[in-house]
Amino acid sequence: MLTHQQKRPRILAVANQKGGVGKTTTAVNLATALAAVGQRVLLVDLDPQGNATTGLGIKRADIMASTYDLLFGETFVSEAVMSTVIPGLDILPSSVDLASVDLELAVEERREYRLKDGFEQALHYDYIICDCPPALSLLTLNVFVAVDAVIVPLQCEFYALEGLSHLMKTIDRVRATYNPHLAVHGILLTMVDPRSKLSAQVSDDVR
């Protein structure tokens, strides 16, 4: 458990229920940039696809414990983290077992607080970056309950704003019920084509 002398890390989520919008790329680049300026960073891969894990050079055969194990109380963060080739950046790797988390957590006590409980131990990081799965699921809800703020990568395409409205409503419900301090740090426009009228229109509408 944290004591009053220990500095709590800043915990951020990179989330959007749509796939292919740049969540993992954003999470990895943000974590790498923070580590490059001397911050101690933990990247938490909560996507069953595990692209952040493999993208940072972690082989699946080398993973002894994962975010799945953390959610079910079978490991501590300190036992599951792995070093990466980037100085100052550790990763808590993903597992394909995360694909069944919604069904398995449905019957568990404190199902919405599993990740938050896992972060309650003393963590010697300045930042924790959570890479979310592409869904508004119980797994994503666990992330929103545990974090301080959300960064939303948004692809400049036709249905972007419709998906954004659903995400914002979910964040509002989490703020009202589970995590009153949850904030939205901002919307990160991705895959912007300045030659496209659609990109310009979506950018204007988001702003």
mmCIF file of C-alpha atoms in Angstrom:
data_model
loop_
_atom_site.group_PDB
_atom_site.id
_atom_site.type_symbol
_atom_site.label_atom_id
_atom_site.label_comp_id
_atom_site.label_asym_id
_atom_site.label_seq_id
_atom_site.Cartn_x
_atom_site.Cartn_y
_atom_site.Cartn_z
ATOM 1 C CA MET A 1 0.000 0.000 0.000
ATOM 2 C CA LEU A 2 1.103 3.564 -0.617
ATOM 3 C CA THR A 3 2.174 5.648 2.346
ATOM 4 C CA HIS A 4 1.824 9.398 2.594
ATOM 5 C CA GLN A 5 5.569 9.841 1.973
ATOM 6 C CA GLN A 6 5.491 8.019 -1.367
ATOM 7 C CA LYS A 7 4.722 9.931 -4.529
ATOM 8 C CA ARG A 8 1.833 8.413 -6.457
ATOM 9 C CA PRO A 9 2.488 7.974 -10.178
ATOM 10 C CA ARG A 10 0.373 9.852 -12.693
ATOM 11 C CA ILE A 11 -1.827 7.214 -14.347
ATOM 12 C CA LEU A 12 -3.118 7.808 -17.879
ATOM 13 C CA ALA A 13 -5.248 5.782 -20.282
ATOM 14 C CA VAL A 14 -5.054 5.824 -24.065
ATOM 15 C CA ALA A 15 -8.537 4.763 -25.117
ATOM 16 C CA ASN A 16 -10.999 4.610 -27.982
ATOM 17 C CA GLN A 17 -13.503 1.830 -28.631
ATOM 18 C CA LYS A 18 -12.622 1.849 -32.324
ATOM 19 C CA GLY A 19 -9.702 -0.215 -33.521
ATOM 20 C CA GLY A 20 -6.980 0.995 -35.833
ATOM 21 C CA VAL A 21 -7.016 4.624 -34.675
ATOM 22 C CA GLY A 22 -3.483 4.700 -33.265
ATOM 23 C CA LYS A 23 -4.008 3.809 -29.588
ATOM 24 C CA THR A 24 -1.009 1.531 -29.237
ATOM 25 C CA THR A 25 1.222 3.782 -31.337
ATOM 26 C CA THR A 26 0.230 6.727 -29.140
ATOM 27 C CA ALA A 27 0.755 4.800 -25.900
ATOM 28 C CA VAL A 28 4.177 3.473 -26.918
ATOM 29 C CA ASN A 29 5.394 6.821 -28.263
ATOM 30 C CA LEU A 30 4.138 8.748 -25.224
ATOM 31 C CA ALA A 31 5.755 6.274 -22.836
ATOM 32 C CA THR A 32 9.014 6.382 -24.811
ATOM 33 C CA ALA A 33 9.048 10.192 -24.920
ATOM 34 C CA LEU A 34 8.491 10.465 -21.168
ATOM 35 C CA ALA A 35 11.275 7.955 -20.521
ATOM 36 C CA ALA A 36 13.568 9.892 -22.875
ATOM 37 C CA VAL A 37 13.264 13.014 -20.697
ATOM 38 C CA GLY A 38 14.169 11.108 -17.547
ATOM 39 C CA GLN A 39 10.782 9.962 -16.239
ATOM 40 C CA ARG A 40 10.288 6.464 -14.858
ATOM 41 C CA VAL A 41 7.479 4.979 -16.929
ATOM 42 C CA LEU A 42 5.409 1.798 -16.837
ATOM 43 C CA LEU A 43 3.417 0.876 -19.934
ATOM 44 C CA VAL A 44 0.498 -1.421 -19.077
ATOM 45 C CA ASP A 45 -0.698 -3.479 -22.053
ATOM 46 C CA LEU A 46 -4.390 -4.292 -21.580
ATOM 47 C CA ASP A 47 -5.140 -5.195 -25.195
ATOM 48 C CA PRO A 48 -5.443 -8.970 -25.814
ATOM 49 C CA GLN A 49 -3.634 -8.472 -29.125
ATOM 50 C CA GLY A 50 -0.546 -7.431 -27.172
ATOM 51 C CA ASN A 51 0.904 -5.161 -29.838
ATOM 52 C CA ALA A 52 2.514 -2.842 -27.302
ATOM 53 C CA THR A 53 4.200 -5.838 -25.686
ATOM 54 C CA THR A 54 5.622 -7.310 -28.869
ATOM 55 C CA GLY A 55 6.338 -3.856 -30.279
ATOM 56 C CA LEU A 56 8.735 -3.213 -27.420
ATOM 57 C CA GLY A 57 10.603 -6.422 -28.139
ATOM 58 C CA ILE A 58 9.061 -8.702 -25.524
ATOM 59 C CA LYS A 59 8.772 -12.327 -26.639
ATOM 60 C CA ARG A 60 5.615 -14.111 -25.540
ATOM 61 C CA ALA A 61 7.662 -17.111 -24.443
ATOM 62 C CA ASP A 62 9.498 -14.913 -21.917
ATOM 63 C CA ILE A 63 6.331 -13.628 -20.199
ATOM 64 C CA MET A 64 5.898 -15.180 -16.755
ATOM 65 C CA ALA A 65 2.958 -13.019 -15.578
ATOM 66 C CA SER A 66 0.677 -10.535 -17.307
ATOM 67 C CA THR A 67 -2.049 -7.956 -16.844
ATOM 68 C CA TYR A 68 -4.523 -10.842 -16.817
ATOM 69 C CA ASP A 69 -2.849 -12.258 -13.704
ATOM 70 C CA LEU A 70 -2.855 -8.824 -12.075
ATOM 71 C CA LEU A 71 -6.599 -8.421 -12.617
ATOM 72 C CA PHE A 72 -7.292 -11.713 -10.858
ATOM 73 C CA GLY A 73 -4.954 -11.091 -7.949
ATOM 74 C CA GLU A 74 -2.497 -13.779 -8.998
ATOM 75 C CA THR A 75 0.488 -11.461 -9.205
ATOM 76 C CA PHE A 76 1.721 -8.038 -8.131
ATOM 77 C CA VAL A 77 2.813 -5.304 -10.534
ATOM 78 C CA SER A 78 6.359 -5.604 -9.198
ATOM 79 C CA GLU A 79 6.418 -9.314 -10.049
ATOM 80 C CA ALA A 80 4.999 -8.977 -13.556
ATOM 81 C CA VAL A 81 6.876 -5.966 -14.973
ATOM 82 C CA MET A 82 9.551 -6.534 -17.589
ATOM 83 C CA SER A 83 12.353 -4.228 -18.692
ATOM 84 C CA THR A 84 12.470 -2.978 -22.264
ATOM 85 C CA VAL A 85 15.348 -1.864 -24.454
ATOM 86 C CA ILE A 86 14.397 1.739 -23.665
ATOM 87 C CA PRO A 87 16.065 3.036 -20.481
ATOM 88 C CA GLY A 88 13.497 4.050 -17.881
ATOM 89 C CA LEU A 89 10.604 2.241 -19.583
ATOM 90 C CA ASP A 90 9.150 -0.988 -18.201
ATOM 91 C CA ILE A 91 6.137 -2.885 -19.474
ATOM 92 C CA LEU A 92 3.466 -4.962 -17.807
ATOM 93 C CA PRO A 93 2.798 -7.349 -20.687
ATOM 94 C CA SER A 94 -0.471 -8.469 -22.193
ATOM 95 C CA SER A 95 -1.934 -11.953 -22.517
ATOM 96 C CA VAL A 96 -4.391 -13.473 -24.987
ATOM 97 C CA ASP A 97 -6.366 -14.538 -21.887
ATOM 98 C CA LEU A 98 -7.558 -10.921 -21.616
ATOM 99 C CA ALA A 99 -10.052 -11.709 -24.378
ATOM 100 C CA SER A 100 -12.193 -13.608 -21.831
ATOM 101 C CA VAL A 101 -11.863 -11.133 -18.955
ATOM 102 C CA ASP A 102 -15.376 -9.680 -19.297
ATOM 103 C CA LEU A 103 -17.004 -13.071 -18.805
ATOM 104 C CA GLU A 104 -14.674 -14.110 -15.998
ATOM 105 C CA LEU A 105 -14.889 -10.845 -14.067
ATOM 106 C CA ALA A 106 -18.682 -10.700 -14.296
ATOM 107 C CA VAL A 107 -19.072 -12.949 -11.237
ATOM 108 C CA GLU A 108 -16.179 -11.514 -9.207
ATOM 109 C CA GLU A 109 -16.431 -9.113 -6.278
ATOM 110 C CA ARG A 110 -15.193 -5.549 -6.860
ATOM 111 C CA ARG A 111 -15.038 -6.388 -10.547
ATOM 112 C CA GLU A 112 -14.735 -2.721 -11.557
ATOM 113 C CA TYR A 113 -11.836 -2.072 -9.167
ATOM 114 C CA ARG A 114 -9.462 -4.918 -9.998
ATOM 115 C CA LEU A 115 -6.909 -2.784 -11.834
ATOM 116 C CA LYS A 116 -7.168 0.039 -9.295
ATOM 117 C CA ASP A 117 -6.532 -2.458 -6.490
ATOM 118 C CA GLY A 118 -3.524 -3.772 -8.398
ATOM 119 C CA PHE A 119 -2.050 -0.270 -8.577
ATOM 120 C CA GLU A 120 -2.403 0.321 -4.821
ATOM 121 C CA GLN A 121 1.005 -1.136 -3.974
ATOM 122 C CA ALA A 122 4.049 1.114 -3.870
ATOM 123 C CA LEU A 123 4.974 1.743 -7.504
ATOM 124 C CA HIS A 124 8.251 3.489 -8.172
ATOM 125 C CA TYR A 125 7.203 5.194 -11.394
ATOM 126 C CA ASP A 126 6.447 8.761 -12.376
ATOM 127 C CA TYR A 127 3.911 7.741 -15.028
ATOM 128 C CA ILE A 128 1.800 4.696 -15.779
ATOM 129 C CA ILE A 129 0.375 4.563 -19.317
ATOM 130 C CA CYS A 130 -2.475 2.095 -19.962
ATOM 131 C CA ASP A 131 -3.029 0.887 -23.522
ATOM 132 C CA CYS A 132 -6.725 -0.055 -23.683
ATOM 133 C CA PRO A 133 -8.501 -2.644 -25.830
ATOM 134 C CA PRO A 134 -10.690 -1.424 -28.734
ATOM 135 C CA ALA A 135 -13.989 -1.809 -26.877
ATOM 136 C CA LEU A 136 -16.089 -0.191 -24.173
ATOM 137 C CA SER A 137 -15.983 -3.297 -22.004
ATOM 138 C CA LEU A 138 -15.545 -4.306 -18.371
ATOM 139 C CA LEU A 139 -11.824 -4.319 -19.041
ATOM 140 C CA THR A 140 -11.926 -0.719 -20.255
ATOM 141 C CA LEU A 141 -14.130 0.195 -17.297
ATOM 142 C CA ASN A 142 -11.439 -1.162 -14.971
ATOM 143 C CA VAL A 143 -8.958 1.175 -16.644
ATOM 144 C CA PHE A 144 -11.212 4.240 -16.339
ATOM 145 C CA VAL A 145 -11.769 3.518 -12.637
ATOM 146 C CA ALA A 146 -8.013 3.243 -12.035
ATOM 147 C CA VAL A 147 -6.612 6.190 -13.997
ATOM 148 C CA ASP A 148 -6.374 9.934 -13.481
ATOM 149 C CA ALA A 149 -7.070 10.941 -17.063
ATOM 150 C CA VAL A 150 -7.833 9.684 -20.566
ATOM 151 C CA ILE A 151 -6.193 10.576 -23.874
ATOM 152 C CA VAL A 152 -8.410 9.792 -26.880
ATOM 153 C CA PRO A 153 -6.728 9.125 -30.231
ATOM 154 C CA LEU A 154 -9.265 9.974 -32.935
ATOM 155 C CA GLN A 155 -8.889 9.125 -36.591
ATOM 156 C CA CYS A 156 -10.201 11.809 -38.904
ATOM 157 C CA GLU A 157 -12.808 9.695 -40.675
ATOM 158 C CA PHE A 158 -16.562 9.720 -41.269
ATOM 159 C CA TYR A 159 -17.835 7.922 -38.153
ATOM 160 C CA ALA A 160 -15.266 9.312 -35.739
ATOM 161 C CA LEU A 161 -17.541 11.764 -33.947
ATOM 162 C CA GLU A 162 -20.289 9.180 -33.445
ATOM 163 C CA GLY A 163 -17.846 6.885 -31.651
ATOM 164 C CA LEU A 164 -16.448 9.801 -29.683
ATOM 165 C CA SER A 165 -19.882 10.681 -28.297
ATOM 166 C CA HIS A 166 -20.327 7.122 -26.977
ATOM 167 C CA LEU A 167 -16.906 7.218 -25.346
ATOM 168 C CA MET A 168 -17.584 10.566 -23.675
ATOM 169 C CA LYS A 169 -20.898 9.303 -22.305
ATOM 170 C CA THR A 170 -19.090 6.303 -20.828
ATOM 171 C CA ILE A 171 -16.486 8.559 -19.229
ATOM 172 C CA ASP A 172 -19.264 10.728 -17.778
ATOM 173 C CA ARG A 173 -20.944 7.659 -16.253
ATOM 174 C CA VAL A 174 -17.662 6.445 -14.765
ATOM 175 C CA ARG A 175 -17.041 9.911 -13.331
ATOM 176 C CA ALA A 176 -20.512 9.953 -11.768
ATOM 177 C CA THR A 177 -20.345 6.441 -10.331
ATOM 178 C CA TYR A 178 -16.802 5.161 -9.792
ATOM 179 C CA ASN A 179 -14.103 7.775 -10.312
ATOM 180 C CA PRO A 180 -15.166 11.409 -9.747
ATOM 181 C CA HIS A 181 -11.665 12.679 -10.520
ATOM 182 C CA LEU A 182 -11.453 11.124 -13.993
ATOM 183 C CA ALA A 183 -10.479 13.764 -16.549
ATOM 184 C CA VAL A 184 -10.088 13.892 -20.311
ATOM 185 C CA HIS A 185 -6.632 15.205 -21.099
ATOM 186 C CA GLY A 186 -7.499 15.745 -24.718
ATOM 187 C CA ILE A 187 -8.333 14.322 -28.112
ATOM 188 C CA LEU A 188 -5.383 13.429 -30.310
ATOM 189 C CA LEU A 189 -6.190 13.645 -34.007
ATOM 190 C CA THR A 190 -4.486 10.820 -35.891
ATOM 191 C CA MET A 191 -3.978 9.937 -39.554
ATOM 192 C CA VAL A 192 -4.820 13.475 -40.601
ATOM 193 C CA ASP A 193 -4.653 14.137 -44.336
ATOM 194 C CA PRO A 194 -4.471 17.924 -44.764
ATOM 195 C CA ARG A 195 -5.490 17.535 -48.427
ATOM 196 C CA SER A 196 -8.800 15.948 -47.461
ATOM 197 C CA LYS A 197 -11.910 18.059 -46.883
ATOM 198 C CA LEU A 198 -13.227 15.293 -44.598
ATOM 199 C CA SER A 199 -10.138 15.486 -42.369
ATOM 200 C CA ALA A 200 -10.521 19.244 -42.129
ATOM 201 C CA GLN A 201 -14.229 18.988 -41.316
ATOM 202 C CA VAL A 202 -13.717 16.330 -38.623
ATOM 203 C CA SER A 203 -10.877 18.368 -37.116
ATOM 204 C CA ASP A 204 -13.082 21.452 -36.976
ATOM 205 C CA ASP A 205 -16.009 19.549 -35.470
ATOM 206 C CA VAL A 206 -13.818 17.990 -32.764
ATOM 207 C CA ARG A 207 -12.362 21.345 -31.814
#
